[in-house]
XYZ file of C-alpha atoms in Angstrom:
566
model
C 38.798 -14.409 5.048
C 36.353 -11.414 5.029
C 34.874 -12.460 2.124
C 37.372 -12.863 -0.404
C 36.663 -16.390 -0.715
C 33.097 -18.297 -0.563
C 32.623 -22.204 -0.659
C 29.198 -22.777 -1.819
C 26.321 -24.702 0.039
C 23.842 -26.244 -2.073
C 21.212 -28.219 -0.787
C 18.513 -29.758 -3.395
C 16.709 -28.192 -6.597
C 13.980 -26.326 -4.463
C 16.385 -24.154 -2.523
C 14.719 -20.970 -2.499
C 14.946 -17.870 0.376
C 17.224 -18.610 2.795
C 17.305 -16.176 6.208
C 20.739 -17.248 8.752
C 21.234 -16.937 11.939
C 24.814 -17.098 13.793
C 24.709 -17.904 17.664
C 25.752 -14.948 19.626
C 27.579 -17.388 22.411
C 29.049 -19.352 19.524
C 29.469 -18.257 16.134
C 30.397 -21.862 14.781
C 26.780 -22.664 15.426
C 24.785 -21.057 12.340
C 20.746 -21.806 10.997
C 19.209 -21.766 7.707
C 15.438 -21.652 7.424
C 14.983 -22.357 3.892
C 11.913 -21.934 2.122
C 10.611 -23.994 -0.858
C 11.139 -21.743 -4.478
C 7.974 -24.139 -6.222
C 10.241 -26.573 -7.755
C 9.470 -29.117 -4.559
C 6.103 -28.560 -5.087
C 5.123 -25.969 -2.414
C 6.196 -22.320 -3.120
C 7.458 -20.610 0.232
C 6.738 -23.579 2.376
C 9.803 -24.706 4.894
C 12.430 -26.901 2.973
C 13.865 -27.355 6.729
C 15.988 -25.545 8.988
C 19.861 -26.388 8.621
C 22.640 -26.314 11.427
C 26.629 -25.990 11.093
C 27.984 -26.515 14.402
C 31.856 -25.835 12.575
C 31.034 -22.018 10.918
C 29.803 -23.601 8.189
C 31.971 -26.441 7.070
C 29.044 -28.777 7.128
C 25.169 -28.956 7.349
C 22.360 -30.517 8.648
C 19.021 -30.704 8.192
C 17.532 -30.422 11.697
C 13.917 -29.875 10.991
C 11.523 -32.928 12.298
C 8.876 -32.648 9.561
C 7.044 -35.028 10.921
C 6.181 -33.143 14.072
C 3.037 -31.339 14.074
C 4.380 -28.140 13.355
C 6.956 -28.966 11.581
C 6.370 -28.003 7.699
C 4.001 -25.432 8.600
C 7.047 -22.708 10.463
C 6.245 -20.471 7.261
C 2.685 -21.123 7.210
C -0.415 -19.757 9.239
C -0.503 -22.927 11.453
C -4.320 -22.248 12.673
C -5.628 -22.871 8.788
C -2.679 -25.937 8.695
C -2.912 -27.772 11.329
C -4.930 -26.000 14.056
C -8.307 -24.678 14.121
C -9.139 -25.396 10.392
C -6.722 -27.948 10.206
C -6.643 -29.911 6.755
C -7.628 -26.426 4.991
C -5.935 -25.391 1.688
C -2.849 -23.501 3.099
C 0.295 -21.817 1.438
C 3.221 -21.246 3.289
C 4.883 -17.858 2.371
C 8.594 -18.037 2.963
C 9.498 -16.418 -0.097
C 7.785 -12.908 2.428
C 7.960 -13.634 5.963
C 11.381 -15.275 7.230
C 12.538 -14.509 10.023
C 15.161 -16.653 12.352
C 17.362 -15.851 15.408
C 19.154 -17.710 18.106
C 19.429 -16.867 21.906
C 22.451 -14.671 22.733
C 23.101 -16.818 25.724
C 22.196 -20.298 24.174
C 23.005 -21.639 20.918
C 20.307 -24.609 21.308
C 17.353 -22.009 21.357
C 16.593 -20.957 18.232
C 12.995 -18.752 17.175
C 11.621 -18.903 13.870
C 8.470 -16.669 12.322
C 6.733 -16.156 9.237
C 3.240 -15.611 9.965
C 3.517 -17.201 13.879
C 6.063 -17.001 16.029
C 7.738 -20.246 16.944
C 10.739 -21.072 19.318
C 13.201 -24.553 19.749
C 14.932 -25.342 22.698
C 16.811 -28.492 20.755
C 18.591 -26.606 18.069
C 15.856 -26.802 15.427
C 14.566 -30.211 15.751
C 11.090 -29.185 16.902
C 8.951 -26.177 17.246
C 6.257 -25.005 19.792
C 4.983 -21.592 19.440
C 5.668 -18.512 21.223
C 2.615 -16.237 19.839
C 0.091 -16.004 17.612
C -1.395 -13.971 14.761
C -4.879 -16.421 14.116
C -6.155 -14.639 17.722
C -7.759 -11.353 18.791
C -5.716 -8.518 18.702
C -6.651 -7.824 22.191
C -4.832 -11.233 23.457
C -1.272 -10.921 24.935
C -0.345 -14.087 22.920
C -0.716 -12.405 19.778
C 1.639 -10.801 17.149
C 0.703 -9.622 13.885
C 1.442 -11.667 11.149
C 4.198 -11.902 8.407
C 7.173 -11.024 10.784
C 10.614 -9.733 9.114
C 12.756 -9.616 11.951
C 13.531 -11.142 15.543
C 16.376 -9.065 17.947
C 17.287 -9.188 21.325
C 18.126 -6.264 23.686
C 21.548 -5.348 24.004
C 21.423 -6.440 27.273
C 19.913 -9.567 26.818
C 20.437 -12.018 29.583
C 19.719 -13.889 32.791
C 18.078 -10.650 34.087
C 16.962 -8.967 30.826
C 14.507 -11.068 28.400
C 13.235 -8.452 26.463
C 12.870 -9.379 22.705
C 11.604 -7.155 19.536
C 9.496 -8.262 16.683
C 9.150 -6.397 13.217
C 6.553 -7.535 11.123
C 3.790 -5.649 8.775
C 1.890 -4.773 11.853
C 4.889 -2.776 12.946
C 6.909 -3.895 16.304
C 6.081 -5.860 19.065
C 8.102 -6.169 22.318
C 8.094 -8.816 25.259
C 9.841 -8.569 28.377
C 9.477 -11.953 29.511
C 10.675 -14.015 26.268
C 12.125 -17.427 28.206
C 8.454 -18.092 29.441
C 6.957 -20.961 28.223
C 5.884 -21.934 24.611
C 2.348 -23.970 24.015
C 1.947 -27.038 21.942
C -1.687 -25.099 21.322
C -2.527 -24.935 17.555
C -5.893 -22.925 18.083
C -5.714 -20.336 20.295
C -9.803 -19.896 20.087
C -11.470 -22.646 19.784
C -8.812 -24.466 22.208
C -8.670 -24.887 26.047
C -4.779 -26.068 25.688
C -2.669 -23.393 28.092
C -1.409 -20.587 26.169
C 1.910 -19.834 25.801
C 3.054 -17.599 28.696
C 5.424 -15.107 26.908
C 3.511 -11.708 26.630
C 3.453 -9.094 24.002
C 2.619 -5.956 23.622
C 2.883 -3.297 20.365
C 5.085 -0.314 20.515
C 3.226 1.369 17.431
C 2.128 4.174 19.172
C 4.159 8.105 18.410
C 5.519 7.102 14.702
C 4.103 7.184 11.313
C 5.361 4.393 9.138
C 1.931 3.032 7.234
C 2.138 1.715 3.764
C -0.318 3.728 1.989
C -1.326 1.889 -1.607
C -4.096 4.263 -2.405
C -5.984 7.127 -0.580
C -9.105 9.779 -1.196
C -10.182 12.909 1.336
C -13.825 13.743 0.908
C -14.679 16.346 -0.426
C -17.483 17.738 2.203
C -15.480 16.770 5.337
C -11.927 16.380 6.865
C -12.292 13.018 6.367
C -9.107 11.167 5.287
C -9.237 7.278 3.920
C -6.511 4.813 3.125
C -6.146 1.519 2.346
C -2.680 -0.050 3.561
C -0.504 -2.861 2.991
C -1.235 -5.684 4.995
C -3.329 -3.415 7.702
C -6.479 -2.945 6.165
C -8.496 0.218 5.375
C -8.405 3.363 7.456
C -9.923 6.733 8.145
C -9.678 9.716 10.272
C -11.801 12.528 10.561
C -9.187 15.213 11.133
C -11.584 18.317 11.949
C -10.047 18.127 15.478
C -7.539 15.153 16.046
C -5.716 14.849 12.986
C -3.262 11.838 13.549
C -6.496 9.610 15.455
C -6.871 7.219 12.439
C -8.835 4.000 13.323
C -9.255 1.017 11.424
C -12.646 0.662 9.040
C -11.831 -2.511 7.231
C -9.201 -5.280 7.577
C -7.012 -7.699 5.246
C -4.529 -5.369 2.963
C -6.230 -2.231 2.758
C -6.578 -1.236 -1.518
C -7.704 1.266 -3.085
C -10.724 3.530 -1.643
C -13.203 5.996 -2.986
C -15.235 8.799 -1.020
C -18.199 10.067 -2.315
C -17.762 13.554 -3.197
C -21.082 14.807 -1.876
C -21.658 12.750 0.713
C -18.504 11.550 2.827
C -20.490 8.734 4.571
C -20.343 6.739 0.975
C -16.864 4.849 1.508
C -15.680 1.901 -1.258
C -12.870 -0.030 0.047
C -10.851 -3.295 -1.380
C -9.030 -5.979 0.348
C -6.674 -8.100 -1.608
C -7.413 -9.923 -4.392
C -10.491 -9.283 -7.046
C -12.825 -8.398 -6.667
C -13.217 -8.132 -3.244
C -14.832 -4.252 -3.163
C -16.956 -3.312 -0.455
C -19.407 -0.373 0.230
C -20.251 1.552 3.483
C -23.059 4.330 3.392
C -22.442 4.849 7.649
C -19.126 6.468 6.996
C -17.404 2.941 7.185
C -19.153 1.256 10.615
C -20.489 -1.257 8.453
C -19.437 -2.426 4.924
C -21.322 -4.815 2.361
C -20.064 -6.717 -0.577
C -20.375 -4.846 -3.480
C -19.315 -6.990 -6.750
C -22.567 -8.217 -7.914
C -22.470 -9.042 -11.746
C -18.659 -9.476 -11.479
C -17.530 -12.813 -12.824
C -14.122 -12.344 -13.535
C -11.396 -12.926 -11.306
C -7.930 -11.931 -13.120
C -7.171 -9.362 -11.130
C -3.896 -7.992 -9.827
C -3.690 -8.244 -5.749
C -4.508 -4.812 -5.167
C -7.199 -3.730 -7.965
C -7.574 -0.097 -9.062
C -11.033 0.847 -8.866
C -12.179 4.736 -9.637
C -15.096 6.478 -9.208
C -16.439 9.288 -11.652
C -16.004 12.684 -9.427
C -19.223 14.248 -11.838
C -21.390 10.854 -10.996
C -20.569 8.975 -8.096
C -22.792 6.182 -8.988
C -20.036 5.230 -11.860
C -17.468 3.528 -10.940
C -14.823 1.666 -13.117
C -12.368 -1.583 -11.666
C -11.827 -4.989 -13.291
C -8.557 -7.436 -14.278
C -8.163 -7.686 -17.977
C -11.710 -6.608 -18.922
C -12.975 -3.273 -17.685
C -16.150 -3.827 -15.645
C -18.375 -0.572 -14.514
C -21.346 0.195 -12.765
C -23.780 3.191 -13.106
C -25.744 2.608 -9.921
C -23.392 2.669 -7.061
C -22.226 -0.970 -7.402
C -25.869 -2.579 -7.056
C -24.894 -4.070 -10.652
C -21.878 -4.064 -11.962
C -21.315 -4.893 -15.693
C -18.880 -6.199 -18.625
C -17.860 -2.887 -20.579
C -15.106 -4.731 -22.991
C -14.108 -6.826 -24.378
C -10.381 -5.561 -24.456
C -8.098 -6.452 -27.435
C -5.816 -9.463 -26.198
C -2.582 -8.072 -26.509
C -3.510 -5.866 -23.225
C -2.892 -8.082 -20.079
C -4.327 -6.885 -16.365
C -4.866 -3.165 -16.023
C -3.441 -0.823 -13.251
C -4.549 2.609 -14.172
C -8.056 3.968 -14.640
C -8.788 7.610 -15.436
C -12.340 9.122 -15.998
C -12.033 12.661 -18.054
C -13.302 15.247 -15.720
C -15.050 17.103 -18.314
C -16.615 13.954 -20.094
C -17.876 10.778 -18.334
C -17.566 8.869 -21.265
C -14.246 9.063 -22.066
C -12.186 6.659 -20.159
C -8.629 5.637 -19.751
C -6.990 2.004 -19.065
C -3.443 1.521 -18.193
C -2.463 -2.173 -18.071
C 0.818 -3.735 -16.752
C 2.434 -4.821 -19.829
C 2.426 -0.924 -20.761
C -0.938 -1.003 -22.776
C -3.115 1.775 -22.540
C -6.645 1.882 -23.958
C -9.300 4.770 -24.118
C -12.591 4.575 -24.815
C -15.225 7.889 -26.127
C -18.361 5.940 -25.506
C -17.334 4.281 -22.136
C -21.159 4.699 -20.986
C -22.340 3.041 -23.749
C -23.778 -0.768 -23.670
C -20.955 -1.845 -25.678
C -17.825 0.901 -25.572
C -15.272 0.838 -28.044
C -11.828 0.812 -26.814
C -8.765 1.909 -29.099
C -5.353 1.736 -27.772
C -3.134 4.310 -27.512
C -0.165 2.877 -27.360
C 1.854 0.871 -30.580
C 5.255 1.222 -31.402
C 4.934 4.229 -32.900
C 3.191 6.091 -30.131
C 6.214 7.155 -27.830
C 5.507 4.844 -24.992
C 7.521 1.853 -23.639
C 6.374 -1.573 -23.823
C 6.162 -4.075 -21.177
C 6.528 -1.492 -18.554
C 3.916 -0.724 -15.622
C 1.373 1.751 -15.966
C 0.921 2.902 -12.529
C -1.398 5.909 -12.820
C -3.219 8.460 -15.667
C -4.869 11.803 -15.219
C -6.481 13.720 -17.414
C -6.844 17.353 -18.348
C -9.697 18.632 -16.219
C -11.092 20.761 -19.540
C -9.488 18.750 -22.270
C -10.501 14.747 -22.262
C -7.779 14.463 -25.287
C -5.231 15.802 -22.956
C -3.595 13.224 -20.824
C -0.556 12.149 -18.794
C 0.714 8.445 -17.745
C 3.400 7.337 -15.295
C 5.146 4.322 -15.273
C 6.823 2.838 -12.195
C 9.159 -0.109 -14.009
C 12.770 0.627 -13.571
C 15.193 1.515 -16.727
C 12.167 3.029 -18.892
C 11.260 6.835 -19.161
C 8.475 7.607 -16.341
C 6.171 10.413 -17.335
C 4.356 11.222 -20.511
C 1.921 13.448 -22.480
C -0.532 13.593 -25.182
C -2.622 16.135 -26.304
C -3.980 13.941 -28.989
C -5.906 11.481 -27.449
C -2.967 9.169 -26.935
C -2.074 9.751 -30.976
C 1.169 10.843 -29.879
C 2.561 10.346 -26.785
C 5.912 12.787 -25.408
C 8.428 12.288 -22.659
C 8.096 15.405 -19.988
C 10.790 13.581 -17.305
C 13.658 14.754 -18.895
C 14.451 16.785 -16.039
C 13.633 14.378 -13.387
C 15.962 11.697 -11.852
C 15.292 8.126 -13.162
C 13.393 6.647 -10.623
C 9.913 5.167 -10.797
C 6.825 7.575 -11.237
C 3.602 5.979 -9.280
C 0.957 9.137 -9.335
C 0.501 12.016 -11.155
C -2.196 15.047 -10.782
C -3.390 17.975 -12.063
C -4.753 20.644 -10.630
C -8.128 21.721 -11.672
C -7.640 25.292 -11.561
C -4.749 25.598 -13.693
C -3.825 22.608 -15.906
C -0.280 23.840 -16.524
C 0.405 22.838 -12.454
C 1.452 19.111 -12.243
C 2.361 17.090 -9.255
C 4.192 13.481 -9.381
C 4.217 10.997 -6.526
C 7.658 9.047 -6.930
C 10.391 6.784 -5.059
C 11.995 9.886 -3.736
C 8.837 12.454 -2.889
C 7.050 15.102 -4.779
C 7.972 16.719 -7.925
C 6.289 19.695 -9.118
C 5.569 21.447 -12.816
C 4.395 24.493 -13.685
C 4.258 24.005 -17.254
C 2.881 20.637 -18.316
C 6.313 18.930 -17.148
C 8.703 20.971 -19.180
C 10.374 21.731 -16.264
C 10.489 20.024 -12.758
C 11.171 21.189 -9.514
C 11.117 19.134 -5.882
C 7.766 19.850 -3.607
C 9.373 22.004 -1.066
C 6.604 21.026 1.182
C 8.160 19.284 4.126
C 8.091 15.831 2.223
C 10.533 13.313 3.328
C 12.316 11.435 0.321
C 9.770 8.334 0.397
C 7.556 6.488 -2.052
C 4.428 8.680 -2.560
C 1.782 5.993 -4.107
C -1.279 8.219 -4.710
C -2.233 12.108 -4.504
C -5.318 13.704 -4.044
C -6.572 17.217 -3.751
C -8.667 17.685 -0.665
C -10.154 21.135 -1.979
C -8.685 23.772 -4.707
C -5.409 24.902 -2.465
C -4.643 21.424 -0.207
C -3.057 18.543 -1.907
C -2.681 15.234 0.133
C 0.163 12.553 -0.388
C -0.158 8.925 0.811
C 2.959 6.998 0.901
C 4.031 4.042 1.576
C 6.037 3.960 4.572
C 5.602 7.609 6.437
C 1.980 8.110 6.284
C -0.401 10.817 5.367
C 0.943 14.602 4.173
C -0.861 17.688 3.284
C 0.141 20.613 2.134
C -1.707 24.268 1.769
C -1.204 25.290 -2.244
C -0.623 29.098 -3.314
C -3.971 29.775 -4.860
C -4.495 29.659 -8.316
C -6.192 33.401 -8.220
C -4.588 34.818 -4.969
C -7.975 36.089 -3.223
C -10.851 34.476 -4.736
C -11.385 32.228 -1.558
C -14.649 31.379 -2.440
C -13.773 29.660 -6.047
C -16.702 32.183 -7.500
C -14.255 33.639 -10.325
C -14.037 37.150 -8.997
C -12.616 38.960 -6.268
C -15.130 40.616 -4.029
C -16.925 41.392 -0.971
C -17.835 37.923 -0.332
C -14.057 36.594 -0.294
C -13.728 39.867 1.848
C -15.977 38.376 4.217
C -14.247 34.891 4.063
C -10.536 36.555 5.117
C -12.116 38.608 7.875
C -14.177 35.961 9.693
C -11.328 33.908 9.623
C -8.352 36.696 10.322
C -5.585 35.813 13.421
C -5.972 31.912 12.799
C -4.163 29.767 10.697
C -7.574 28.540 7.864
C -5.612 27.623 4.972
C -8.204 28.584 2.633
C -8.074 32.376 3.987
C -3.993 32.420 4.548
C -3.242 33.442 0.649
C 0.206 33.781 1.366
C 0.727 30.504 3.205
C 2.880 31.830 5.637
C 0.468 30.217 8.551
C -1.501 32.757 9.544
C -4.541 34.776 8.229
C -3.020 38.472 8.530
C -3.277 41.892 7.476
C -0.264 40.544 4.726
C -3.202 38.849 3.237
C -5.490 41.313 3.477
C -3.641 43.335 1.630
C -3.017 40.733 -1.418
C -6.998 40.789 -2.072
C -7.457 44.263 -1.376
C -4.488 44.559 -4.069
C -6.999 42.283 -6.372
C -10.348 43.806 -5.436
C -12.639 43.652 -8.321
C -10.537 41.907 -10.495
C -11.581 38.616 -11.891
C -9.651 35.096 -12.411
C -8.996 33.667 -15.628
């Protein structure tokens, strides 16, 4: 009756998510594939897939779990039954759930999670229709954790074309009735292969999940670490959007060395799990010696002092650091208990030693001596200090002159988002009041003027001029989409990764219109700088960002000749 009356289907205690399906060429005919929710003992793995063949009057459990495949629809089936069969596996229904049903036949019904799977007998059995645990070269395979199955419109006896959306983006078959395989190893196996053929359509549209990013700083040379498809890079001198692949798993957070771009850190999931390149990411090595812990969150923030690129910071609920380029990496807590996993680490520009923690429960700690043998950490935040509890600190910067000035963001929901002290986290003040409430994830400052703030958030860029007092939207081009991390690529280009549209830059009005050299004064030298690169579009030469280096700039540092910045 269009919904103004439900009956309600309960099946036993471990019910947990539940994707349906309604048969195109009979809508009485409706699937469940219902995933465990822990209580039966396996979190995410299939509970069985249910069929009403009256619109939902009754239900039955159609799943065969003692076929091969059978519990493992949810699952990566090479580790569970197939080439590694018997290995510790989780299932991950509670993700990846996909399920569909043949517009021209309610019997044939597909499943995915993090394979592909397909039943001609309404749900009984499984065989599977492509693969993830293959090369990504192979027309059998599909990424893995898939969200979605549709048909073409035009599905039929003479159109077979069928769409996958996973994490890896979309995949598209034209020949989706051709057989399935019984094969559970795809490498190691001679068992035929099933004959449907796929092929990605990812190529022309920018939709990565950025968590972190960081542009070196003597190159165009862009790296990102992305959710679920590894680590990154592109060196954008002369094809900007040709990003290739560096690292796999999910792609964390990264560091660049500032003075040498071939130094890359990257992070897959789960901690620590760092890595180090010094070939500009063609080969990477472990590097978490000394490391014993391993409480940390899946994607670990790990930063790198921009003064000393040797010292880096990253660890779960204790703070571990290395001074020697992560040869050795050592215990600098402990932290007090009340603090639980951190997500936030900022290094004071103007002072090595002082450090900043953010944690997830809304803890923050600094520490004065962070280079010492032992440091000393003091929290900043109590329940007199202005900032929420139990609320997600997702990012800190600090004041590139002042280490006792410092901002925080938190990205939890029905808390206030961005704050300030100026006392060393004494005294902590709201500056969102002229924001919308949504979740803050990055903040930055720029070095040249401190009083110019930037905020990644849920809907784009914000912009201050004056420490947050007052907020304005970027301006810049940015579509309304979550910006994770920010980054300055030199004084006047700032650099958004998101998490869902990609990479952005954006040329900056300089901070002393004219000095294009960063020296501190105007003078024959940025002279020669605008005229060596006049009629072309440098953005370090084009002071009025108007896309082209002109006589209109010309005459803004002949207007400032001599003078010098503050």
């Amino acid at each position: 009756d269009g919904g103004a009356n439900w009956t309600f289907f309960a099946t036993s205690a471990n019910q947990g998510r539940t994707s349906i399906a309604i048969a195109p060429s009979d809508n009485d005919v409706i699937y469940l594939s219902m995933a465990d929710n822990g209580s039966g003992g396996q979190l995410g793995q299939l509970v069985s897939v249910f069929r009403s063949i009256d619109g939902g009057d009754t239900w039955e459990s159609r799943s065969d779990l003692g076929h091969p495949f059978g519990p493992w629809l949810l699952s990566n089936l090479a580790l569970a039954t197939g080439c590694f069969g018997g290995f510790p596996v989780y299932s991950q229904g509670w993700y990846d759930n996909a399920i569909a049903v043949d517009p021209t036949n309610p019997d044939a019904l597909w499943v995915a999670g993090i394979d592909l799977f397909k039943s001609i007998d309404g749900g009984q059995t499984f065989d599977l229709a492509a693969y993830w645990f293959t090369a990504e070269t192979e027309p059998t395979y599909v990424h893995a954790d898939k969200h979605t199955i549709v048909f073409h419109p035009d599905y039929g006896p003479t159109n077979k074309e069928i769409f996958i959306g996973s994490d890896g983006g979309i995949a598209h078959t034209f020949n989706g009735d051709a057989a399935t395989s019984s094969n559970d190893c795809p490498i190691f196996s001679l068992d035929p292969q099933p004959e449907i053929l796929w092929t990605e359509l990812n190529t022309s549209y920018t939709v990565t999940q950025y968590y972190h990013g960081d542009v070196a700083r003597t190159a165009d040379v862009f790296v990102g670490g992305a959710q679920d498809n590894g680590t990154s890079k592109v060196d954008a001198t002369n094809t900007i959007n040709n990003w290739s692949k560096i690292f796999g798993g999910d792609g964390g957070y990264v560091a660049i060395d500032p003075t040498n771009e071939d130094t890359i850190y990257a992070e897959i999931q789960f901690f620590p799990e760092i890595r180090k390149s010094t070939d500009g990411g063609a080969t990477f090595n472990l590097a978490v010696n000394g490391i014993t812990d391993t409480d940390g969150h899946f994607i670990t923030p790990f930063a790198m002092d921009q003064n000393n690129p040797e010292i880096l910071w990253t660890g779960g609920h204790n703070p571990w650091r290395t001074t020697n380029g992560a040869a050795l990496w050592v215990n600098a807590g402990p932290i007090p208990a009340d603090a639980d996993r951190f997500t936030a680490i900022a290094i004071a520009p103007s002072d090595s030693a002082t450090v900043y923690l953010g944690f997830n429960n809304g803890r923050v700690y600094r520490s004065t001596n962070a280079l010492d043998a032992s440091p000393t950490w003091t929290t900043v935040i109590n329940p007199f200090s202005g900032l929420p509890n139990n609320a997600w600190v997702s990012s800190i910067a600090v004041d590139p002159n002042d280490p006792d000035t410092a901002y925080c963001t938190f990205s939890t929901f029905g808390v206030a988002h961005v704050y300030q002290t100026t006392t060393g986290g004494g005294g902590w003040q709201r500056i969102d009041q002229t924001l919308p409430d949504i979740p803050a994830h990055w903040i930055a400052i720029r070095e040249c003027d401190s009083n110019q703030l930037y905020l990644g958030t849920e809907l784009g860029i914000f912009v201050s001029d004056d420490q947050g007092a007052n907020w304005t939207t970027s301006g810049m081009g940015m579509p309304n989409v979550i910006v994770e991390s920010l980054d300055f690529q030199d004084e006047n280009t700032l650099v958004a990764f998101t998490y869902g549209r990609g990479v952005y830059t954006t040329a900056l009005l300089a901070c002393c219109q004219g000095d294009l050299n960063n020296d501190g004064v105007i003078d024959t030298a940025d002279l020669g700088v605008l005229i060596g690169a006049f009629g072309s579009s440098n953005p370090i030469a084009d002071i009025n960002v108007d896309g082209l280096v002109d006589t209109a700039d010309l005459g803004i540092l002949i207007g400032a000749f001599g003078s010098a910045c503050d």
